[in-house]
Short mmCIF file of C-alpha atoms in Angstrom, two decimals:
data_model
loop_
_atom_site.label_atom_id
_atom_site.label_comp_id
_atom_site.label_asym_id
_atom_site.label_seq_id
_atom_site.Cartn_x
_atom_site.Cartn_y
_atom_site.Cartn_z
CA UNK A 947 136.92 -23.24 -30.67
CA UNK A 948 136.99 -20.88 -27.59
CA UNK A 949 133.17 -20.77 -27.89
CA UNK A 950 133.21 -24.47 -27.61
CA UNK A 951 135.21 -24.58 -24.22
CA UNK A 952 133.08 -22.05 -23.12
CA UNK A 953 130.30 -24.32 -23.73
CA UNK A 954 131.88 -27.13 -21.99
CA UNK A 955 133.14 -25.45 -19.05
CA UNK A 956 130.03 -23.74 -18.31
CA UNK A 957 128.03 -26.89 -18.53
CA UNK A 958 130.15 -28.77 -16.25
CA UNK A 959 130.84 -26.00 -13.95
CA UNK A 960 127.06 -25.27 -13.34
CA UNK A 961 126.45 -28.51 -12.50
CA UNK A 962 129.17 -28.80 -10.16
CA UNK A 963 127.58 -25.88 -8.47
CA UNK A 964 124.30 -27.72 -7.88
CA UNK A 965 125.11 -30.68 -5.93
CA UNK A 966 122.78 -33.68 -6.73
CA UNK A 967 120.93 -34.96 -4.01
CA UNK A 968 118.28 -37.62 -3.54
CA UNK A 969 114.64 -36.56 -3.69
CA UNK A 970 113.30 -35.23 -0.73
CA UNK A 971 109.88 -33.61 -1.18
CA UNK A 972 108.73 -31.12 1.21
CA UNK A 973 105.47 -32.66 3.31
CA UNK A 974 102.55 -30.27 2.95
CA UNK A 975 100.78 -29.55 6.15
CA UNK A 976 97.58 -31.89 6.91
CA UNK A 977 95.30 -29.00 5.99
CA UNK A 978 96.62 -27.34 2.58
CA UNK A 979 96.71 -23.56 2.85
CA UNK A 980 95.00 -21.83 -0.07
CA UNK A 981 97.84 -21.60 -2.05
CA UNK A 982 101.15 -23.34 -2.62
CA UNK A 983 104.29 -21.82 -4.12
CA UNK A 984 106.52 -24.42 -6.02
CA UNK A 985 110.05 -24.07 -6.53
CA UNK A 986 111.66 -26.08 -9.77
CA UNK A 987 115.21 -26.08 -10.36
CA UNK A 988 116.94 -25.91 -13.74
CA UNK A 989 119.17 -28.04 -15.59
CA UNK A 990 121.51 -29.98 -13.44
CA UNK A 991 120.19 -28.61 -10.46
CA UNK A 992 118.77 -29.44 -7.05
CA UNK A 993 116.86 -28.34 -4.16
CA UNK A 994 120.09 -26.76 -3.07
CA UNK A 995 120.01 -24.41 -6.08
CA UNK A 996 118.11 -21.84 -4.19
CA UNK A 997 120.60 -21.58 -1.53
CA UNK A 998 123.00 -18.40 -1.63
CA UNK A 999 126.47 -18.00 -0.47
CA UNK A 1000 125.49 -16.55 2.86
CA UNK A 1001 123.36 -19.73 3.39
CA UNK A 1002 120.11 -17.72 2.79
CA UNK A 1003 117.63 -20.51 1.35
CA UNK A 1004 114.84 -18.65 -0.78
CA UNK A 1005 112.15 -21.37 -0.03
CA UNK A 1006 112.68 -20.79 3.57
CA UNK A 1007 112.93 -17.10 3.29
CA UNK A 1008 109.30 -17.41 1.72
CA UNK A 1009 108.11 -19.70 4.47
CA UNK A 1010 108.95 -17.12 7.21
CA UNK A 1011 107.82 -14.04 5.43
CA UNK A 1012 104.27 -13.10 6.63
CA UNK A 1013 103.47 -11.52 3.17
CA UNK A 1014 102.97 -15.25 2.23
CA UNK A 1015 100.98 -16.33 5.33
CA UNK A 1016 98.29 -17.98 3.10
CA UNK A 1017 100.85 -20.21 1.31
CA UNK A 1018 102.65 -23.55 1.65
CA UNK A 1019 106.10 -23.93 -0.13
CA UNK A 1020 107.09 -27.04 -1.97
CA UNK A 1021 110.71 -27.34 -3.36
CA UNK A 1022 110.47 -29.71 -6.37
CA UNK A 1023 113.35 -31.89 -7.72
CA UNK A 1024 113.89 -34.19 -10.49
CA UNK A 1025 116.78 -36.19 -11.88
CA UNK A 1026 119.10 -34.44 -14.44
CA UNK A 1027 122.75 -35.87 -14.06
CA UNK A 1028 125.73 -33.52 -14.60
CA UNK A 1029 126.68 -35.28 -17.76
CA UNK A 1030 125.22 -37.81 -20.32
CA UNK A 1031 121.60 -37.82 -19.23
CA UNK A 1032 119.07 -40.02 -20.83
CA UNK A 1033 115.75 -38.41 -20.07
CA UNK A 1034 114.11 -35.78 -22.62
CA UNK A 1035 112.19 -32.63 -21.31
CA UNK A 1036 108.87 -34.75 -22.06
CA UNK A 1037 109.96 -37.51 -19.59
CA UNK A 1038 111.14 -35.50 -16.75
CA UNK A 1039 107.88 -33.35 -17.04
CA UNK A 1040 106.09 -36.51 -16.42
CA UNK A 1041 108.38 -37.23 -13.25
CA UNK A 1042 107.89 -33.61 -12.16
CA UNK A 1043 104.07 -34.27 -12.38
CA UNK A 1044 104.20 -37.20 -10.45
CA UNK A 1045 106.20 -35.96 -7.47
CA UNK A 1046 103.88 -32.94 -7.15
CA UNK A 1047 101.01 -35.23 -7.03
CA UNK A 1048 102.55 -37.58 -4.30
CA UNK A 1049 103.36 -34.37 -2.19
CA UNK A 1050 99.63 -33.35 -2.39
CA UNK A 1051 100.60 -29.97 -4.33
CA UNK A 1052 97.41 -30.29 -6.38
CA UNK A 1053 95.27 -30.17 -3.18
CA UNK A 1054 95.74 -26.63 -2.84
CA UNK A 1055 93.00 -24.41 -4.23
CA UNK A 1056 95.82 -22.27 -6.29
CA UNK A 1057 99.14 -23.02 -7.36
CA UNK A 1058 102.09 -20.89 -8.35
CA UNK A 1059 105.48 -21.66 -9.78
CA UNK A 1060 109.02 -20.27 -9.28
CA UNK A 1061 111.01 -21.91 -12.22
CA UNK A 1062 114.67 -21.53 -13.03
CA UNK A 1063 116.10 -22.12 -16.56
CA UNK A 1064 114.90 -25.66 -17.65
CA UNK A 1065 112.29 -25.52 -14.83
CA UNK A 1066 110.02 -23.33 -16.80
CA UNK A 1067 110.15 -25.15 -19.68
CA UNK A 1068 109.11 -28.67 -17.75
CA UNK A 1069 106.44 -26.81 -15.77
CA UNK A 1070 104.91 -25.58 -19.32
CA UNK A 1071 105.19 -29.17 -20.84
CA UNK A 1072 103.91 -30.52 -17.62
CA UNK A 1073 100.52 -28.07 -17.59
CA UNK A 1074 99.81 -28.84 -21.16
CA UNK A 1075 99.45 -32.53 -20.76
CA UNK A 1076 97.32 -32.19 -17.27
CA UNK A 1077 94.44 -29.26 -18.11
CA UNK A 1078 92.55 -30.19 -14.77
CA UNK A 1079 95.55 -29.27 -12.80
CA UNK A 1080 96.28 -26.21 -15.15
CA UNK A 1081 93.06 -24.73 -13.90
CA UNK A 1082 94.42 -24.32 -10.33
CA UNK A 1083 97.75 -22.38 -11.60
CA UNK A 1084 97.42 -18.72 -11.40
CA UNK A 1085 100.92 -17.79 -12.51
CA UNK A 1086 104.51 -18.77 -13.31
CA UNK A 1087 107.81 -16.69 -12.62
CA UNK A 1088 110.54 -17.93 -14.76
CA UNK A 1089 114.15 -17.08 -13.80
CA UNK A 1090 116.42 -17.25 -17.01
CA UNK A 1091 114.17 -19.97 -18.84
CA UNK A 1092 115.54 -20.36 -22.44
CA UNK A 1093 112.03 -20.05 -24.33
CA UNK A 1094 114.13 -19.53 -27.32
CA UNK A 1095 116.77 -22.01 -26.42
CA UNK A 1096 120.62 -21.29 -25.56
CA UNK A 1097 123.68 -21.09 -27.48
CA UNK A 1098 125.58 -22.72 -24.68
CA UNK A 1099 123.15 -25.72 -24.88
CA UNK A 1100 123.53 -26.12 -28.63
CA UNK A 1101 127.32 -26.18 -28.44
CA UNK A 1102 127.37 -28.71 -25.19
CA UNK A 1103 125.12 -30.94 -27.23
CA UNK A 1104 127.71 -31.59 -29.57
CA UNK A 1105 130.00 -33.23 -27.02
CA UNK A 1106 127.18 -34.31 -24.34
CA UNK A 1107 124.49 -36.55 -25.75
CA UNK A 1108 122.11 -35.65 -23.16
CA UNK A 1109 118.52 -34.76 -24.87
CA UNK A 1110 117.75 -32.11 -22.61
CA UNK A 1111 120.84 -29.94 -24.47
CA UNK A 1112 119.02 -30.72 -27.93
CA UNK A 1113 115.70 -29.62 -26.14
CA UNK A 1114 117.34 -26.34 -25.02
CA UNK A 1115 119.33 -25.63 -28.26
CA UNK A 1116 118.86 -22.21 -29.97
CA UNK A 1117 119.31 -24.10 -33.23
CA UNK A 1118 116.91 -23.10 -36.06
CA UNK A 1119 115.50 -26.64 -36.16
CA UNK A 1120 114.69 -27.06 -32.76
CA UNK A 1121 110.93 -27.99 -33.12
CA UNK A 1122 110.46 -28.89 -29.43
CA UNK A 1123 110.52 -25.32 -28.27
CA UNK A 1124 108.68 -23.88 -31.10
CA UNK A 1125 105.91 -26.68 -30.84
CA UNK A 1126 106.08 -25.88 -27.09
CA UNK A 1127 105.25 -22.46 -27.59
CA UNK A 1128 102.47 -22.87 -30.24
CA UNK A 1129 100.83 -25.52 -28.07
CA UNK A 1130 100.80 -23.07 -25.09
CA UNK A 1131 99.29 -20.31 -27.14
CA UNK A 1132 96.69 -22.78 -28.61
CA UNK A 1133 95.18 -24.46 -25.66
CA UNK A 1134 92.49 -22.62 -23.46
CA UNK A 1135 93.46 -24.75 -20.64
CA UNK A 1136 96.93 -22.99 -20.17
CA UNK A 1137 97.23 -19.53 -22.24
CA UNK A 1138 95.43 -17.70 -19.48
CA UNK A 1139 98.15 -18.66 -17.14
CA UNK A 1140 100.34 -15.38 -16.53
CA UNK A 1141 104.21 -15.70 -17.42
CA UNK A 1142 106.15 -13.48 -15.65
CA UNK A 1143 109.99 -13.48 -16.53
CA UNK A 1144 113.28 -12.56 -15.01
CA UNK A 1145 116.73 -12.33 -17.03
CA UNK A 1146 120.42 -12.40 -15.98
CA UNK A 1147 122.35 -9.46 -16.81
CA UNK A 1148 125.86 -10.82 -16.22
CA UNK A 1149 127.92 -13.54 -17.84
CA UNK A 1150 128.59 -16.83 -16.06
CA UNK A 1151 132.35 -16.89 -15.62
CA UNK A 1152 134.29 -19.82 -14.46
CA UNK A 1153 136.56 -19.44 -11.46
CA UNK A 1154 137.34 -22.97 -10.77
CA UNK A 1155 139.70 -25.40 -12.45
CA UNK A 1156 141.10 -24.53 -15.92
CA UNK A 1157 138.35 -22.31 -16.20
CA UNK A 1158 140.19 -19.33 -14.13
CA UNK A 1159 143.06 -19.61 -16.60
CA UNK A 1160 141.19 -19.76 -19.50
CA UNK A 1161 138.93 -16.72 -18.49
CA UNK A 1162 135.88 -18.23 -20.07
CA UNK A 1163 132.48 -16.48 -19.67
CA UNK A 1164 129.32 -16.33 -21.38
CA UNK A 1165 125.53 -15.46 -21.10
CA UNK A 1166 123.81 -18.81 -20.61
CA UNK A 1167 120.33 -17.42 -21.49
CA UNK A 1168 120.19 -14.24 -23.67
CA UNK A 1169 117.54 -11.60 -22.59
CA UNK A 1170 115.33 -12.31 -25.64
CA UNK A 1171 115.14 -15.88 -25.06
CA UNK A 1172 114.53 -15.50 -21.27
CA UNK A 1173 111.55 -13.08 -21.95
CA UNK A 1174 109.94 -14.31 -24.92
CA UNK A 1175 106.31 -15.10 -24.51
CA UNK A 1176 105.74 -13.55 -21.14
CA UNK A 1177 103.25 -11.02 -20.01
CA UNK A 1178 103.68 -7.45 -21.31
CA UNK A 1179 101.92 -6.05 -18.69
CA UNK A 1180 104.80 -6.87 -16.20
CA UNK A 1181 108.21 -5.63 -17.55
CA UNK A 1182 110.82 -8.41 -17.28
CA UNK A 1183 112.97 -7.93 -14.39
CA UNK A 1184 116.71 -7.75 -14.65
CA UNK A 1185 118.64 -9.64 -12.42
CA UNK A 1186 122.42 -8.41 -11.73
CA UNK A 1187 123.87 -11.85 -11.43
CA UNK A 1188 124.81 -14.62 -13.70
CA UNK A 1189 122.56 -17.63 -14.50
CA UNK A 1190 123.63 -19.76 -11.47
CA UNK A 1191 123.08 -17.18 -8.95
CA UNK A 1192 120.30 -15.06 -10.31
CA UNK A 1193 118.24 -17.48 -8.28
CA UNK A 1194 119.96 -17.35 -4.83
CA UNK A 1195 118.94 -13.88 -3.31
CA UNK A 1196 120.87 -12.94 -0.14
CA UNK A 1197 118.14 -11.66 1.52
CA UNK A 1198 114.56 -10.23 0.88
CA UNK A 1199 115.80 -6.95 -0.41
CA UNK A 1200 117.41 -9.02 -3.39
CA UNK A 1201 115.89 -8.18 -6.73
CA UNK A 1202 115.01 -11.92 -7.56
CA UNK A 1203 113.27 -12.09 -4.23
CA UNK A 1204 111.30 -8.54 -4.68
CA UNK A 1205 110.07 -9.38 -8.08
CA UNK A 1206 108.38 -12.40 -6.99
CA UNK A 1207 106.85 -10.78 -4.05
CA UNK A 1208 105.44 -8.03 -6.45
CA UNK A 1209 104.15 -10.22 -8.75
CA UNK A 1210 102.55 -12.38 -5.87
CA UNK A 1211 101.17 -9.16 -4.07
CA UNK A 1212 99.60 -8.10 -7.56
CA UNK A 1213 97.95 -11.32 -8.12
CA UNK A 1214 96.38 -12.14 -4.58
CA UNK A 1215 94.64 -15.38 -3.65
CA UNK A 1216 91.16 -15.64 -5.12
CA UNK A 1217 88.16 -16.85 -2.80
CA UNK A 1218 85.27 -18.36 -4.67
CA UNK A 1219 81.87 -16.94 -3.81
CA UNK A 1220 78.48 -17.39 -4.94
CA UNK A 1221 75.95 -14.08 -4.51
CA UNK A 1222 72.60 -13.70 -5.75
CA UNK A 1223 71.30 -10.59 -7.59
CA UNK A 1224 67.74 -9.68 -8.85
CA UNK A 1225 66.26 -8.00 -11.71
CA UNK A 1226 62.81 -7.21 -11.62
CA UNK A 1227 60.60 -6.59 -14.68
CA UNK A 1228 57.70 -4.68 -13.50
CA UNK A 1229 54.07 -3.62 -14.99
CA UNK A 1230 53.47 -6.52 -16.77
CA UNK A 1231 49.51 -6.43 -17.63
CA UNK A 1232 46.99 -8.65 -19.05
CA UNK A 1233 43.26 -7.11 -19.95
CA UNK A 1234 40.10 -9.06 -19.42
CA UNK A 1235 39.97 -12.44 -21.38
CA UNK A 1236 43.38 -11.42 -22.58
CA UNK A 1237 46.98 -13.10 -22.02
CA UNK A 1238 50.40 -11.72 -21.75
CA UNK A 1239 52.83 -14.40 -22.75
CA UNK A 1240 56.57 -14.06 -23.77
CA UNK A 1241 58.40 -17.11 -25.18
CA UNK A 1242 61.96 -15.25 -24.79
CA UNK A 1243 62.11 -12.17 -22.54
CA UNK A 1244 65.53 -11.08 -22.26
CA UNK A 1245 66.59 -10.12 -18.61
CA UNK A 1246 70.04 -8.72 -18.10
CA UNK A 1247 72.47 -8.56 -14.76
CA UNK A 1248 75.18 -6.52 -14.24
CA UNK A 1249 78.36 -8.42 -13.71
CA UNK A 1250 81.75 -7.27 -12.30
CA UNK A 1251 84.52 -8.35 -14.80
CA UNK A 1252 87.30 -7.27 -12.32
CA UNK A 1253 85.89 -10.25 -9.94
CA UNK A 1254 85.39 -12.52 -12.88
CA UNK A 1255 81.66 -12.84 -12.15
CA UNK A 1256 79.77 -15.30 -14.25
CA UNK A 1257 76.08 -16.40 -13.97
CA UNK A 1258 75.86 -20.18 -12.91
CA UNK A 1259 72.11 -20.39 -12.37
CA UNK A 1260 68.85 -18.30 -12.69
CA UNK A 1261 65.20 -18.78 -11.42
CA UNK A 1262 62.09 -16.72 -12.56
CA UNK A 1263 59.00 -16.14 -10.46
CA UNK A 1264 55.93 -13.67 -10.55
CA UNK A 1265 54.99 -11.71 -7.59
CA UNK A 1266 52.84 -8.76 -6.74
CA UNK A 1267 50.29 -10.45 -9.00
CA UNK A 1268 46.75 -9.16 -8.86
CA UNK A 1269 43.78 -10.69 -10.79
CA UNK A 1270 46.11 -13.29 -12.60
CA UNK A 1271 44.84 -16.62 -13.59
CA UNK A 1272 46.36 -19.31 -15.93
CA UNK A 1273 49.84 -18.83 -15.20
CA UNK A 1274 51.69 -21.27 -17.65
CA UNK A 1275 54.33 -22.13 -17.35
CA UNK A 1276 54.02 -21.81 -13.47
CA UNK A 1277 56.35 -20.69 -12.46
CA UNK A 1278 58.12 -18.96 -15.42
CA UNK A 1279 61.21 -21.02 -16.75
CA UNK A 1280 64.53 -19.53 -17.57
CA UNK A 1281 65.27 -21.49 -20.89
CA UNK A 1282 69.04 -20.30 -21.13
CA UNK A 1283 71.57 -18.01 -19.88
CA UNK A 1284 74.09 -16.06 -21.94
CA UNK A 1285 77.76 -15.71 -21.33
CA UNK A 1286 77.31 -12.27 -20.79
CA UNK A 1287 74.48 -12.75 -17.99
CA UNK A 1288 71.49 -12.37 -19.98
CA UNK A 1289 68.67 -14.86 -18.95
CA UNK A 1290 65.95 -15.98 -21.35
CA UNK A 1291 62.73 -16.28 -19.72
CA UNK A 1292 59.39 -17.93 -20.80
CA UNK A 1293 56.46 -16.72 -19.22
CA UNK A 1294 52.76 -16.24 -19.46
CA UNK A 1295 49.55 -15.58 -17.60
CA UNK A 1296 45.76 -14.32 -18.35
CA UNK A 1297 43.72 -11.50 -17.16
CA UNK A 1298 40.63 -11.73 -15.11
CA UNK A 1299 37.54 -13.28 -16.66
CA UNK A 1300 34.47 -11.37 -17.79
CA UNK A 1301 31.68 -11.01 -15.07
CA UNK A 1302 28.02 -10.92 -16.52
CA UNK A 1303 29.59 -10.25 -19.76
CA UNK A 1304 31.58 -7.24 -18.47
CA UNK A 1305 35.23 -6.63 -17.99
CA UNK A 1306 35.85 -5.06 -14.66
CA UNK A 1307 39.66 -4.59 -14.62
CA UNK A 1308 43.20 -5.85 -15.73
CA UNK A 1309 45.68 -8.38 -14.43
CA UNK A 1310 49.01 -7.07 -13.21
CA UNK A 1311 52.06 -8.74 -12.10
CA UNK A 1312 55.99 -8.46 -11.79
CA UNK A 1313 58.66 -10.73 -13.00
CA UNK A 1314 61.78 -11.27 -10.86
CA UNK A 1315 64.78 -13.36 -11.97
CA UNK A 1316 67.04 -14.15 -9.36
CA UNK A 1317 70.80 -14.78 -10.62
CA UNK A 1318 73.30 -17.08 -8.92
CA UNK A 1319 76.55 -15.34 -9.56
CA UNK A 1320 80.12 -17.01 -9.20
CA UNK A 1321 82.72 -14.48 -8.44
CA UNK A 1322 86.54 -14.66 -7.40
CA UNK A 1323 87.23 -12.29 -4.68
CA UNK A 1324 90.72 -11.43 -3.76
CA UNK A 1325 91.96 -12.13 -0.22
CA UNK A 1326 94.69 -9.86 1.03
CA UNK A 1327 97.34 -11.28 3.27
CA UNK A 1328 98.21 -10.02 6.64
CA UNK A 1329 101.11 -7.88 5.56
CA UNK A 1330 100.04 -7.05 2.11
#
């Protein structure tokens, strides 16, 4: 019975801590910056969820931080009433996408998300439905997102019919969260997006109303639920705060802020570039009245995996040709390009003809393949 009371008091206490306001989208600049940072609040939250007790507002701390000079900031909002809500996670994900589209978020070259609690679930659901937009997303930083559900949500769902509580429940029959994770891992459009996670290390304690007499407290999202499915290359970040206050940094030295900054710095904005690189096959010969032909000459090019280089086009030509005749095809043809950058070239030419029934030499030529290579070059911001 005490756990039930904890769930109910936490549910309504948290919602009271996040005042509900109307949709107030941030208006992007007329010329979008290379990247946009999107803040997405959690269950029963609002755009005020990011404001600390001293008045510091996380999105504004980022806006005025030179470390993020090349990024715009968007504070997203979606309807999630304090009790008896009617919309599921799937429906809210659709609303979130619509709002971001209206605010021109997807016009940026790169998009990153800072998501709290339910917000992380909605972001993942949204990106699964919109692969074209997902291709722009570099990473998600989740704070207290219940990837494996929450006990508090399961208990509260007994008394509140809000479908979000069922979606966030840690019950063994919660197929929504299981299917969401399976879909994420199974779709190439999203499973390359990095997911970095932070977890709360303190219980949420009620200090208002009857809660202060009952001394109710509980961990809203457990460590394992908050960190499930996240990148193993970056350890989860412990935030010494409860579920509500973990996303309310007092200043830029706070652990929540510093964690996001480090992730941002380690995953810089990438600029698309196309460069050309040549590979020359020298010493091709054809003797008198003979031909030199190859239907599938394989010509490789070195690619830098750290810059995600890939060949987008290749052209072949003969040069330094001496006594060459009957070039066919002219110019040589690149028939295909392998994913590892190997060009398959079809070329052919003949050597000189006999003069007075005598061979006086041989033909010589070199084959050049010019590769057009797309690569992503990290751009360091002024203070990074």
